[in-house]
PDB file of C-alpha atoms in Angstrom:
ATOM      1  CA  MET A   1     244.709 250.361 100.219  1.00 52.00           C
ATOM      2  CA  ALA A   2     247.406 247.689 100.289  1.00 69.00           C
ATOM      3  CA  ASP A   3     246.189 244.094 100.104  1.00 90.00           C
ATOM      4  CA  HIS A   4     247.417 243.325 103.613  1.00 93.00           C
ATOM      5  CA  ASP A   5     245.454 246.205 105.138  1.00 95.00           C
ATOM      6  CA  ILE A   6     242.360 243.998 105.238  1.00 96.00           C
ATOM      7  CA  ILE A   7     244.120 241.960 107.948  1.00 98.00           C
ATOM      8  CA  PHE A   8     244.797 244.992 110.132  1.00 97.00           C
ATOM      9  CA  ARG A   9     241.195 246.151 109.751  1.00 96.00           C
ATOM     10  CA  TYR A  10     240.092 243.084 111.697  1.00 97.00           C
ATOM     11  CA  PHE A  11     243.220 242.694 113.833  1.00 98.00           C
ATOM     12  CA  PRO A  12     244.185 246.287 114.667  1.00 97.00           C
ATOM     13  CA  ASP A  13     246.134 245.326 117.800  1.00 97.00           C
ATOM     14  CA  MET A  14     248.925 243.550 115.920  1.00 98.00           C
ATOM     15  CA  ASN A  15     252.287 245.024 116.859  1.00 98.00           C
ATOM     16  CA  GLU A  16     255.008 246.155 114.439  1.00 98.00           C
ATOM     17  CA  ARG A  17     256.636 242.731 114.258  1.00 98.00           C
ATOM     18  CA  GLN A  18     253.350 241.004 113.544  1.00 98.00           C
ATOM     19  CA  ARG A  19     252.470 243.573 110.903  1.00 98.00           C
ATOM     20  CA  ALA A  20     255.830 243.097 109.195  1.00 98.00           C
ATOM     21  CA  GLN A  21     255.306 239.336 109.212  1.00 98.00           C
ATOM     22  CA  VAL A  22     251.847 239.705 107.679  1.00 98.00           C
ATOM     23  CA  GLN A  23     253.190 242.051 105.017  1.00 97.00           C
ATOM     24  CA  ALA A  24     255.948 239.572 104.139  1.00 97.00           C
ATOM     25  CA  LEU A  25     253.497 236.745 103.443  1.00 96.00           C
ATOM     26  CA  ALA A  26     252.613 237.856  99.912  1.00 94.00           C
ATOM     27  CA  GLY A  27     256.211 237.828  98.715  1.00 93.00           C
ATOM     28  CA  LEU A  28     257.041 234.549 100.441  1.00 95.00           C
ATOM     29  CA  TYR A  29     253.976 232.676  99.229  1.00 93.00           C
ATOM     30  CA  GLY A  30     254.333 234.191  95.767  1.00 90.00           C
ATOM     31  CA  GLU A  31     257.957 233.054  95.526  1.00 91.00           C
ATOM     32  CA  TRP A  32     257.360 229.551  96.859  1.00 90.00           C
ATOM     33  CA  ASN A  33     254.134 229.028  94.967  1.00 83.00           C
ATOM     34  CA  ALA A  34     255.961 229.655  91.700  1.00 83.00           C
ATOM     35  CA  ARG A  35     258.203 226.690  92.571  1.00 86.00           C
ATOM     36  CA  ILE A  36     255.852 224.368  94.469  1.00 79.00           C
ATOM     37  CA  ASN A  37     252.137 224.837  93.941  1.00 80.00           C
ATOM     38  CA  VAL A  38     250.523 225.033  97.399  1.00 81.00           C
ATOM     39  CA  ILE A  39     247.881 227.649  96.541  1.00 81.00           C
ATOM     40  CA  SER A  40     245.881 227.591  93.303  1.00 75.00           C
ATOM     41  CA  ARG A  41     247.338 229.892  90.664  1.00 71.00           C
ATOM     42  CA  ARG A  42     244.100 231.884  90.392  1.00 70.00           C
ATOM     43  CA  ASP A  43     244.036 232.435  94.178  1.00 73.00           C
ATOM     44  CA  ILE A  44     247.591 233.597  94.799  1.00 81.00           C
ATOM     45  CA  ASP A  45     246.685 237.177  93.811  1.00 81.00           C
ATOM     46  CA  ASN A  46     243.839 237.000  96.305  1.00 87.00           C
ATOM     47  CA  LEU A  47     246.091 235.713  99.095  1.00 93.00           C
ATOM     48  CA  TYR A  48     245.139 238.060 101.919  1.00 95.00           C
ATOM     49  CA  PRO A  49     241.344 237.803 101.914  1.00 94.00           C
ATOM     50  CA  ALA A  50     240.995 234.262 100.565  1.00 93.00           C
ATOM     51  CA  HIS A  51     243.740 232.585 102.597  1.00 94.00           C
ATOM     52  CA  ILE A  52     245.305 234.729 105.334  1.00 97.00           C
ATOM     53  CA  LEU A  53     242.122 236.403 106.605  1.00 97.00           C
ATOM     54  CA  HIS A  54     240.233 233.134 106.134  1.00 97.00           C
ATOM     55  CA  SER A  55     242.802 231.370 108.341  1.00 98.00           C
ATOM     56  CA  LEU A  56     242.643 234.147 110.934  1.00 98.00           C
ATOM     57  CA  ALA A  57     238.888 233.701 111.258  1.00 98.00           C
ATOM     58  CA  ILE A  58     239.845 231.021 113.794  1.00 98.00           C
ATOM     59  CA  ALA A  59     241.531 233.725 115.886  1.00 98.00           C
ATOM     60  CA  ALA A  60     238.499 235.968 115.523  1.00 98.00           C
ATOM     61  CA  PHE A  61     236.417 233.093 116.904  1.00 98.00           C
ATOM     62  CA  LEU A  62     238.724 232.026 119.750  1.00 98.00           C
ATOM     63  CA  GLY A  63     239.637 235.519 120.924  1.00 97.00           C
ATOM     64  CA  PRO A  64     242.479 236.093 123.426  1.00 96.00           C
ATOM     65  CA  LEU A  65     244.273 232.940 124.576  1.00 97.00           C
ATOM     66  CA  GLU A  66     246.396 232.026 127.557  1.00 95.00           C
ATOM     67  CA  PRO A  67     250.139 231.971 126.814  1.00 96.00           C
ATOM     68  CA  GLY A  68     251.259 228.409 126.185  1.00 96.00           C
ATOM     69  CA  THR A  69     248.017 227.323 124.521  1.00 96.00           C
ATOM     70  CA  THR A  70     248.864 224.613 121.991  1.00 97.00           C
ATOM     71  CA  PHE A  71     247.593 223.971 118.467  1.00 98.00           C
ATOM     72  CA  LEU A  72     247.832 221.129 115.985  1.00 98.00           C
ATOM     73  CA  ASP A  73     247.248 222.141 112.364  1.00 98.00           C
ATOM     74  CA  MET A  74     246.172 218.907 110.701  1.00 97.00           C
ATOM     75  CA  GLY A  75     246.777 218.828 106.942  1.00 96.00           C
ATOM     76  CA  THR A  76     248.450 222.230 106.924  1.00 96.00           C
ATOM     77  CA  GLY A  77     249.513 222.167 103.269  1.00 93.00           C
ATOM     78  CA  GLY A  78     251.699 225.225 102.794  1.00 93.00           C
ATOM     79  CA  GLY A  79     251.078 226.406 106.361  1.00 96.00           C
ATOM     80  CA  LEU A  80     247.438 227.436 106.426  1.00 96.00           C
ATOM     81  CA  PRO A  81     245.863 228.150 108.854  1.00 98.00           C
ATOM     82  CA  GLY A  82     248.852 227.487 111.133  1.00 98.00           C
ATOM     83  CA  ILE A  83     251.288 230.188 110.029  1.00 98.00           C
ATOM     84  CA  PRO A  84     248.828 233.127 110.150  1.00 98.00           C
ATOM     85  CA  LEU A  85     247.611 231.876 113.543  1.00 98.00           C
ATOM     86  CA  ALA A  86     251.201 231.605 114.802  1.00 98.00           C
ATOM     87  CA  ILE A  87     251.672 235.257 113.838  1.00 98.00           C
ATOM     88  CA  ALA A  88     248.484 236.243 115.655  1.00 98.00           C
ATOM     89  CA  TYR A  89     249.353 234.237 118.785  1.00 98.00           C
ATOM     90  CA  PRO A  90     253.127 234.564 119.341  1.00 98.00           C
ATOM     91  CA  ASP A  91     252.827 233.228 122.912  1.00 98.00           C
ATOM     92  CA  CYS A  92     251.098 230.009 121.793  1.00 98.00           C
ATOM     93  CA  ARG A  93     252.686 226.887 120.313  1.00 98.00           C
ATOM     94  CA  PHE A  94     251.838 225.384 116.930  1.00 98.00           C
ATOM     95  CA  HIS A  95     252.609 221.987 115.393  1.00 98.00           C
ATOM     96  CA  LEU A  96     251.917 221.696 111.663  1.00 98.00           C
ATOM     97  CA  ILE A  97     251.573 218.283 110.029  1.00 98.00           C
ATOM     98  CA  ASP A  98     251.029 217.198 106.429  1.00 97.00           C
ATOM     99  CA  ARG A  99     251.521 213.993 104.469  1.00 95.00           C
ATOM    100  CA  ILE A 100     253.055 215.798 101.476  1.00 95.00           C
ATOM    101  CA  GLY A 101     256.716 216.534 102.051  1.00 94.00           C
ATOM    102  CA  LYS A 102     257.066 219.375  99.562  1.00 95.00           C
ATOM    103  CA  LYS A 103     254.195 221.260 101.192  1.00 94.00           C
ATOM    104  CA  ILE A 104     255.725 220.911 104.645  1.00 96.00           C
ATOM    105  CA  ARG A 105     258.972 222.199 103.175  1.00 95.00           C
ATOM    106  CA  VAL A 106     257.208 225.345 101.937  1.00 95.00           C
ATOM    107  CA  ALA A 107     255.598 225.913 105.333  1.00 96.00           C
ATOM    108  CA  THR A 108     258.914 225.353 107.127  1.00 97.00           C
ATOM    109  CA  GLU A 109     260.795 227.773 104.869  1.00 96.00           C
ATOM    110  CA  ILE A 110     258.135 230.470 105.182  1.00 97.00           C
ATOM    111  CA  ALA A 111     258.027 230.185 108.977  1.00 98.00           C
ATOM    112  CA  SER A 112     261.821 230.393 109.088  1.00 98.00           C
ATOM    113  CA  ALA A 113     261.882 233.472 106.855  1.00 98.00           C
ATOM    114  CA  LEU A 114     259.307 235.130 109.123  1.00 98.00           C
ATOM    115  CA  GLY A 115     261.334 234.340 112.246  1.00 98.00           C
ATOM    116  CA  LEU A 116     258.504 232.362 113.806  1.00 98.00           C
ATOM    117  CA  ASP A 117     259.940 230.465 116.769  1.00 96.00           C
ATOM    118  CA  ASN A 118     256.622 229.084 118.032  1.00 98.00           C
ATOM    119  CA  VAL A 119     256.062 226.584 115.202  1.00 98.00           C
ATOM    120  CA  THR A 120     257.221 222.993 114.670  1.00 98.00           C
ATOM    121  CA  PHE A 121     256.632 220.757 111.666  1.00 98.00           C
ATOM    122  CA  GLN A 122     256.024 217.101 110.920  1.00 97.00           C
ATOM    123  CA  HIS A 123     255.990 215.316 107.591  1.00 97.00           C
ATOM    124  CA  GLY A 124     253.621 212.449 108.139  1.00 95.00           C
ATOM    125  CA  ASP A 125     250.124 211.155 108.656  1.00 94.00           C
ATOM    126  CA  ILE A 126     247.948 212.192 111.600  1.00 94.00           C
ATOM    127  CA  GLY A 127     248.285 208.624 112.886  1.00 93.00           C
ATOM    128  CA  GLU A 128     251.996 209.358 113.429  1.00 95.00           C
ATOM    129  CA  CYS A 129     251.276 212.333 115.683  1.00 95.00           C
ATOM    130  CA  HIS A 130     250.794 211.174 119.262  1.00 94.00           C
ATOM    131  CA  LYS A 131     250.914 214.390 121.285  1.00 96.00           C
ATOM    132  CA  LYS A 132     247.897 216.233 122.653  1.00 96.00           C
ATOM    133  CA  TYR A 133     246.950 219.857 122.003  1.00 97.00           C
ATOM    134  CA  ASN A 134     244.362 222.307 123.262  1.00 96.00           C
ATOM    135  CA  TYR A 135     243.015 222.953 119.789  1.00 97.00           C
ATOM    136  CA  VAL A 136     243.209 220.990 116.574  1.00 98.00           C
ATOM    137  CA  VAL A 137     242.600 223.245 113.573  1.00 98.00           C
ATOM    138  CA  SER A 138     242.091 222.443 109.908  1.00 97.00           C
ATOM    139  CA  ARG A 139     241.059 224.131 106.717  1.00 94.00           C
ATOM    140  CA  ALA A 140     238.811 222.063 104.436  1.00 81.00           C
ATOM    141  CA  VAL A 141     240.937 218.948 104.917  1.00 82.00           C
ATOM    142  CA  MET A 142     238.211 216.288 104.902  1.00 89.00           C
ATOM    143  CA  ALA A 143     234.625 215.598 105.878  1.00 92.00           C
ATOM    144  CA  LEU A 144     233.953 216.422 109.522  1.00 94.00           C
ATOM    145  CA  ASP A 145     232.598 212.982 110.366  1.00 93.00           C
ATOM    146  CA  ALA A 146     235.878 211.456 109.140  1.00 94.00           C
ATOM    147  CA  LEU A 147     238.076 214.117 110.740  1.00 95.00           C
ATOM    148  CA  VAL A 148     236.705 213.982 114.300  1.00 95.00           C
ATOM    149  CA  PRO A 149     237.621 210.342 115.059  1.00 94.00           C
ATOM    150  CA  LEU A 150     241.070 210.811 113.514  1.00 95.00           C
ATOM    151  CA  ILE A 151     242.037 213.706 115.780  1.00 96.00           C
ATOM    152  CA  ALA A 152     240.212 212.645 118.962  1.00 95.00           C
ATOM    153  CA  LYS A 153     243.412 211.193 120.434  1.00 96.00           C
ATOM    154  CA  ASN A 154     245.229 214.497 119.895  1.00 97.00           C
ATOM    155  CA  VAL A 155     242.908 216.758 121.887  1.00 96.00           C
ATOM    156  CA  GLU A 156     243.687 217.694 125.477  1.00 93.00           C
ATOM    157  CA  ARG A 157     240.618 217.572 127.669  1.00 86.00           C
ATOM    158  CA  GLY A 158     239.859 220.014 130.421  1.00 75.00           C
ATOM    159  CA  SER A 159     243.174 221.887 130.273  1.00 69.00           C
ATOM    160  CA  CYS A 160     242.095 225.054 128.458  1.00 66.00           C
ATOM    161  CA  GLY A 161     242.477 227.219 131.571  1.00 77.00           C
ATOM    162  CA  ALA A 162     241.000 230.672 131.132  1.00 87.00           C
ATOM    163  CA  ASN A 163     240.484 230.308 127.380  1.00 94.00           C
ATOM    164  CA  ARG A 164     236.964 231.152 126.241  1.00 94.00           C
ATOM    165  CA  TYR A 165     236.391 227.783 124.567  1.00 95.00           C
ATOM    166  CA  ALA A 166     237.084 224.274 125.850  1.00 94.00           C
ATOM    167  CA  ASP A 167     239.723 222.158 124.149  1.00 96.00           C
ATOM    168  CA  GLY A 168     238.512 220.816 120.829  1.00 96.00           C
ATOM    169  CA  LEU A 169     238.475 220.975 117.057  1.00 97.00           C
ATOM    170  CA  VAL A 170     238.046 224.239 115.154  1.00 98.00           C
ATOM    171  CA  CYS A 171     237.797 223.829 111.403  1.00 97.00           C
ATOM    172  CA  LEU A 172     237.013 225.982 108.405  1.00 97.00           C
ATOM    173  CA  LYS A 173     234.511 224.502 105.981  1.00 95.00           C
ATOM    174  CA  GLY A 174     231.970 225.431 103.335  1.00 91.00           C
ATOM    175  CA  GLY A 175     228.601 224.349 101.998  1.00 89.00           C
ATOM    176  CA  ASP A 176     225.889 222.283 103.657  1.00 91.00           C
ATOM    177  CA  LEU A 177     227.429 220.543 106.665  1.00 93.00           C
ATOM    178  CA  SER A 178     224.306 219.010 108.187  1.00 92.00           C
ATOM    179  CA  ALA A 179     225.155 215.422 107.195  1.00 92.00           C
ATOM    180  CA  GLU A 180     228.788 215.757 108.293  1.00 92.00           C
ATOM    181  CA  ILE A 181     227.801 217.215 111.657  1.00 91.00           C
ATOM    182  CA  ALA A 182     225.171 214.537 112.216  1.00 90.00           C
ATOM    183  CA  GLY A 183     227.800 211.886 111.525  1.00 91.00           C
ATOM    184  CA  THR A 184     230.323 213.178 114.058  1.00 91.00           C
ATOM    185  CA  LYS A 185     228.395 211.702 117.018  1.00 86.00           C
ATOM    186  CA  ARG A 186     229.684 214.599 119.120  1.00 91.00           C
ATOM    187  CA  PRO A 187     228.229 218.023 119.904  1.00 93.00           C
ATOM    188  CA  ALA A 188     229.248 220.433 117.156  1.00 95.00           C
ATOM    189  CA  VAL A 189     228.473 224.106 116.665  1.00 95.00           C
ATOM    190  CA  GLU A 190     228.336 225.599 113.163  1.00 96.00           C
ATOM    191  CA  TYR A 191     228.817 229.314 112.551  1.00 97.00           C
ATOM    192  CA  GLY A 192     228.646 231.424 109.426  1.00 97.00           C
ATOM    193  CA  LEU A 193     232.094 232.963 109.010  1.00 97.00           C
ATOM    194  CA  GLN A 194     230.550 236.381 108.466  1.00 97.00           C
ATOM    195  CA  GLU A 195     229.590 236.370 112.162  1.00 96.00           C
ATOM    196  CA  PHE A 196     233.265 236.989 112.901  1.00 96.00           C
ATOM    197  CA  ILE A 197     234.539 238.610 109.701  1.00 97.00           C
ATOM    198  CA  PRO A 198     231.739 240.249 107.702  1.00 96.00           C
ATOM    199  CA  GLU A 199     233.394 240.149 104.290  1.00 95.00           C
ATOM    200  CA  PRO A 200     231.265 239.349 101.191  1.00 94.00           C
ATOM    201  CA  CYS A 201     233.727 236.636 100.102  1.00 92.00           C
ATOM    202  CA  PHE A 202     232.858 234.628 103.225  1.00 96.00           C
ATOM    203  CA  GLU A 203     229.138 234.433 102.527  1.00 94.00           C
ATOM    204  CA  THR A 204     229.155 230.646 102.099  1.00 94.00           C
ATOM    205  CA  LYS A 205     232.065 229.917 104.446  1.00 96.00           C
ATOM    206  CA  LYS A 206     231.586 228.172 107.791  1.00 97.00           C
ATOM    207  CA  LEU A 207     233.465 227.582 111.020  1.00 98.00           C
ATOM    208  CA  VAL A 208     232.712 224.449 113.017  1.00 97.00           C
ATOM    209  CA  TYR A 209     233.677 223.990 116.666  1.00 97.00           C
ATOM    210  CA  VAL A 210     233.627 220.534 118.250  1.00 96.00           C
ATOM    211  CA  PRO A 211     234.387 220.647 121.990  1.00 95.00           C
ATOM    212  CA  PHE A 212     235.935 217.638 123.716  1.00 93.00           C
TER     213      PHE A 212
END
Protein backbone atom coordinates (compact mmCIF):
# COMPACT_ATOMS: atom_id res chain seq x y z
CA MET A 1 0.00 0.00 0.00
CA ALA A 2 1.34 3.43 -0.93
CA ASP A 3 1.77 5.88 1.94
CA HIS A 4 -0.91 8.20 0.57
CA ASP A 5 -3.52 5.43 0.45
CA ILE A 6 -4.24 6.00 4.14
CA ILE A 7 -5.77 9.36 3.13
CA PHE A 8 -8.12 7.80 0.58
CA ARG A 9 -9.20 5.16 3.10
CA TYR A 10 -10.80 7.91 5.17
CA PHE A 11 -11.64 10.27 2.30
CA PRO A 12 -12.75 7.92 -0.49
CA ASP A 13 -14.80 10.59 -2.29
CA MET A 14 -11.80 12.66 -3.35
CA ASN A 15 -11.80 13.16 -7.10
CA GLU A 16 -8.86 12.57 -9.46
CA ARG A 17 -7.50 16.10 -9.06
CA GLN A 18 -7.64 15.92 -5.29
CA ARG A 19 -5.97 12.52 -5.30
CA ALA A 20 -3.17 13.79 -7.53
CA GLN A 21 -2.67 16.75 -5.20
CA VAL A 22 -2.49 14.47 -2.17
CA GLN A 23 -0.02 12.19 -3.92
CA ALA A 24 2.18 15.17 -4.81
CA LEU A 25 2.52 16.29 -1.19
CA ALA A 26 5.28 13.82 -0.27
CA GLY A 27 7.60 14.99 -3.03
CA LEU A 28 6.90 18.67 -2.43
CA TYR A 29 7.33 18.55 1.33
CA GLY A 30 10.36 16.30 0.98
CA GLU A 31 12.02 18.72 -1.44
CA TRP A 32 11.24 21.86 0.55
CA ASN A 33 11.99 20.31 3.91
CA ALA A 34 15.51 19.49 2.74
CA ARG A 35 16.01 23.23 2.17
CA ILE A 36 13.90 24.81 4.92
CA ASN A 37 13.04 22.66 7.91
CA VAL A 38 9.27 22.93 8.45
CA ILE A 39 8.68 19.32 9.53
CA SER A 40 11.00 17.46 11.90
CA ARG A 41 13.50 15.28 10.07
CA ARG A 42 12.29 12.13 11.84
CA ASP A 43 8.67 12.87 10.83
CA ILE A 44 9.09 13.61 7.14
CA ASP A 45 9.03 9.88 6.30
CA ASN A 46 5.80 9.63 8.26
CA LEU A 47 4.22 12.58 6.45
CA TYR A 48 0.86 11.12 5.48
CA PRO A 49 -0.37 9.72 8.79
CA ALA A 50 1.41 12.12 11.15
CA HIS A 51 0.78 15.36 9.27
CA ILE A 52 -1.62 15.11 6.31
CA LEU A 53 -4.18 12.76 7.88
CA HIS A 54 -3.77 14.56 11.21
CA SER A 55 -4.61 17.86 9.48
CA LEU A 56 -7.58 16.29 7.68
CA ALA A 57 -9.06 15.18 10.99
CA ILE A 58 -10.58 18.67 11.02
CA ALA A 59 -12.44 17.79 7.81
CA ALA A 60 -13.55 14.49 9.30
CA PHE A 61 -14.99 16.48 12.21
CA LEU A 62 -16.64 19.29 10.22
CA GLY A 63 -18.06 17.11 7.45
CA PRO A 64 -19.52 18.65 4.27
CA LEU A 65 -19.39 22.45 4.11
CA GLU A 66 -21.25 25.10 2.17
CA PRO A 67 -19.29 26.50 -0.79
CA GLY A 68 -17.67 29.78 0.20
CA THR A 69 -17.03 28.77 3.81
CA THR A 70 -13.91 30.59 4.98
CA PHE A 71 -10.97 29.45 7.10
CA LEU A 72 -8.07 31.14 8.84
CA ASP A 73 -5.11 28.85 9.57
CA MET A 74 -3.34 30.58 12.44
CA GLY A 75 0.35 29.68 12.75
CA THR A 76 0.30 27.52 9.64
CA GLY A 77 4.04 26.83 9.53
CA GLY A 78 4.65 25.03 6.26
CA GLY A 79 0.93 24.93 5.45
CA LEU A 80 -0.55 22.53 7.97
CA PRO A 81 -3.46 22.05 8.43
CA GLY A 82 -4.43 24.63 5.79
CA ILE A 83 -3.08 23.02 2.61
CA PRO A 84 -4.57 19.54 3.17
CA LEU A 85 -7.88 21.18 4.12
CA ALA A 86 -7.78 23.35 0.98
CA ILE A 87 -7.41 20.15 -1.05
CA ALA A 88 -10.35 18.55 0.75
CA TYR A 89 -12.57 21.64 0.39
CA PRO A 90 -11.86 23.15 -3.06
CA ASP A 91 -15.01 25.31 -2.87
CA CYS A 92 -13.97 26.93 0.43
CA ARG A 93 -11.49 29.76 0.98
CA PHE A 94 -8.37 29.56 3.14
CA HIS A 95 -6.06 32.26 4.52
CA LEU A 96 -2.80 30.99 6.02
CA ILE A 97 -0.78 33.19 8.36
CA ASP A 98 2.56 32.70 10.11
CA ARG A 99 5.13 34.98 11.71
CA ILE A 100 8.07 33.13 10.13
CA GLY A 101 8.65 34.26 6.57
CA LYS A 102 10.53 31.20 5.36
CA LYS A 103 7.71 28.92 6.49
CA ILE A 104 5.10 30.99 4.67
CA ARG A 105 7.32 30.81 1.60
CA VAL A 106 7.28 27.00 1.75
CA ALA A 107 3.50 26.94 2.11
CA THR A 108 3.07 29.41 -0.76
CA GLU A 109 5.34 27.43 -3.09
CA ILE A 110 3.65 24.13 -2.28
CA ALA A 111 0.17 25.56 -2.83
CA SER A 112 1.31 27.03 -6.14
CA ALA A 113 2.82 23.73 -7.28
CA LEU A 114 -0.45 21.98 -6.42
CA GLY A 115 -2.50 24.52 -8.37
CA LEU A 116 -4.53 25.50 -5.32
CA ASP A 117 -6.43 28.67 -6.18
CA ASN A 118 -8.46 28.84 -2.96
CA VAL A 119 -5.57 29.79 -0.65
CA THR A 120 -4.02 33.14 0.30
CA PHE A 121 -1.04 33.79 2.54
CA GLN A 122 0.12 36.38 5.04
CA HIS A 123 3.51 36.79 6.65
CA GLY A 124 2.74 38.37 9.97
CA ASP A 125 1.32 38.14 13.45
CA ILE A 126 -2.32 37.30 14.15
CA GLY A 127 -2.73 40.87 15.40
CA GLU A 128 -2.12 42.01 11.80
CA CYS A 129 -4.99 39.93 10.44
CA HIS A 130 -8.24 41.87 10.69
CA LYS A 131 -10.66 39.87 8.55
CA LYS A 132 -13.29 37.47 9.87
CA TYR A 133 -13.68 33.80 8.98
CA ASN A 134 -16.17 31.04 9.66
CA TYR A 135 -13.54 28.78 11.18
CA VAL A 136 -10.15 29.48 12.67
CA VAL A 137 -8.00 26.34 12.66
CA SER A 138 -4.64 25.60 14.25
CA ARG A 139 -2.36 22.70 14.92
CA ALA A 140 -0.64 22.74 18.32
CA VAL A 141 0.22 26.43 18.01
CA MET A 142 -0.20 27.51 21.64
CA ALA A 143 -2.18 26.88 24.79
CA LEU A 144 -5.92 27.09 24.19
CA ASP A 145 -6.52 29.69 26.88
CA ALA A 146 -4.00 31.98 25.15
CA LEU A 147 -5.23 31.19 21.64
CA VAL A 148 -8.95 31.88 22.12
CA PRO A 149 -8.66 35.59 23.03
CA LEU A 150 -6.16 36.16 20.22
CA ILE A 151 -8.46 34.87 17.48
CA ALA A 152 -11.82 36.02 18.89
CA LYS A 153 -11.82 39.09 16.63
CA ASN A 154 -11.32 36.90 13.56
CA VAL A 155 -14.37 34.65 13.96
CA GLU A 156 -17.59 35.36 12.09
CA ARG A 157 -20.63 34.87 14.27
CA GLY A 158 -23.88 33.39 13.11
CA SER A 159 -22.97 33.17 9.42
CA CYS A 160 -22.24 29.44 9.11
CA GLY A 161 -25.39 28.79 7.05
CA ALA A 162 -26.12 25.11 6.64
CA ASN A 163 -22.77 23.97 8.04
CA ARG A 164 -23.06 21.39 10.80
CA TYR A 165 -21.09 23.44 13.32
CA ALA A 166 -21.39 27.12 14.24
CA ASP A 167 -18.53 29.47 13.44
CA GLY A 168 -15.63 29.01 15.82
CA LEU A 169 -12.19 27.63 16.55
CA VAL A 170 -11.19 24.07 15.66
CA CYS A 171 -7.73 23.09 16.85
CA LEU A 172 -5.63 19.96 17.04
CA LYS A 173 -3.97 19.35 20.38
CA GLY A 174 -2.56 16.63 22.59
CA GLY A 175 -2.26 15.67 26.24
CA ASP A 176 -4.33 16.80 29.22
CA LEU A 177 -6.26 19.90 28.18
CA SER A 178 -8.43 20.36 31.26
CA ALA A 179 -6.57 23.43 32.56
CA GLU A 180 -6.41 25.05 29.11
CA ILE A 181 -10.12 24.49 28.51
CA ALA A 182 -11.03 25.82 31.95
CA GLY A 183 -9.01 28.95 31.22
CA THR A 184 -10.73 29.76 27.93
CA LYS A 185 -13.84 31.15 29.68
CA ARG A 186 -15.88 29.94 26.71
CA PRO A 187 -17.73 26.68 26.04
CA ALA A 188 -15.30 24.19 24.54
CA VAL A 189 -15.79 20.60 23.45
CA GLU A 190 -12.88 18.14 23.53
CA TYR A 191 -12.85 15.01 21.38
CA GLY A 192 -10.41 12.14 21.11
CA LEU A 193 -9.15 12.17 17.53
CA GLN A 194 -9.80 8.45 17.22
CA GLU A 195 -13.54 9.26 17.26
CA PHE A 196 -13.09 10.54 13.72
CA ILE A 197 -10.01 8.67 12.49
CA PRO A 198 -9.41 5.44 14.43
CA GLU A 199 -5.69 5.12 13.79
CA PRO A 200 -3.40 3.88 16.62
CA CYS A 201 -1.06 6.86 16.15
CA PHE A 202 -3.86 9.21 17.24
CA GLU A 203 -4.44 7.56 20.61
CA THR A 204 -3.34 10.62 22.59
CA LYS A 205 -4.38 13.24 20.03
CA LYS A 206 -7.31 15.60 20.62
CA LEU A 207 -9.54 17.95 18.67
CA VAL A 208 -11.06 20.93 20.47
CA TYR A 209 -14.01 22.91 19.14
CA VAL A 210 -14.85 26.32 20.59
CA PRO A 211 -18.06 27.77 19.13
CA PHE A 212 -18.57 31.53 18.99
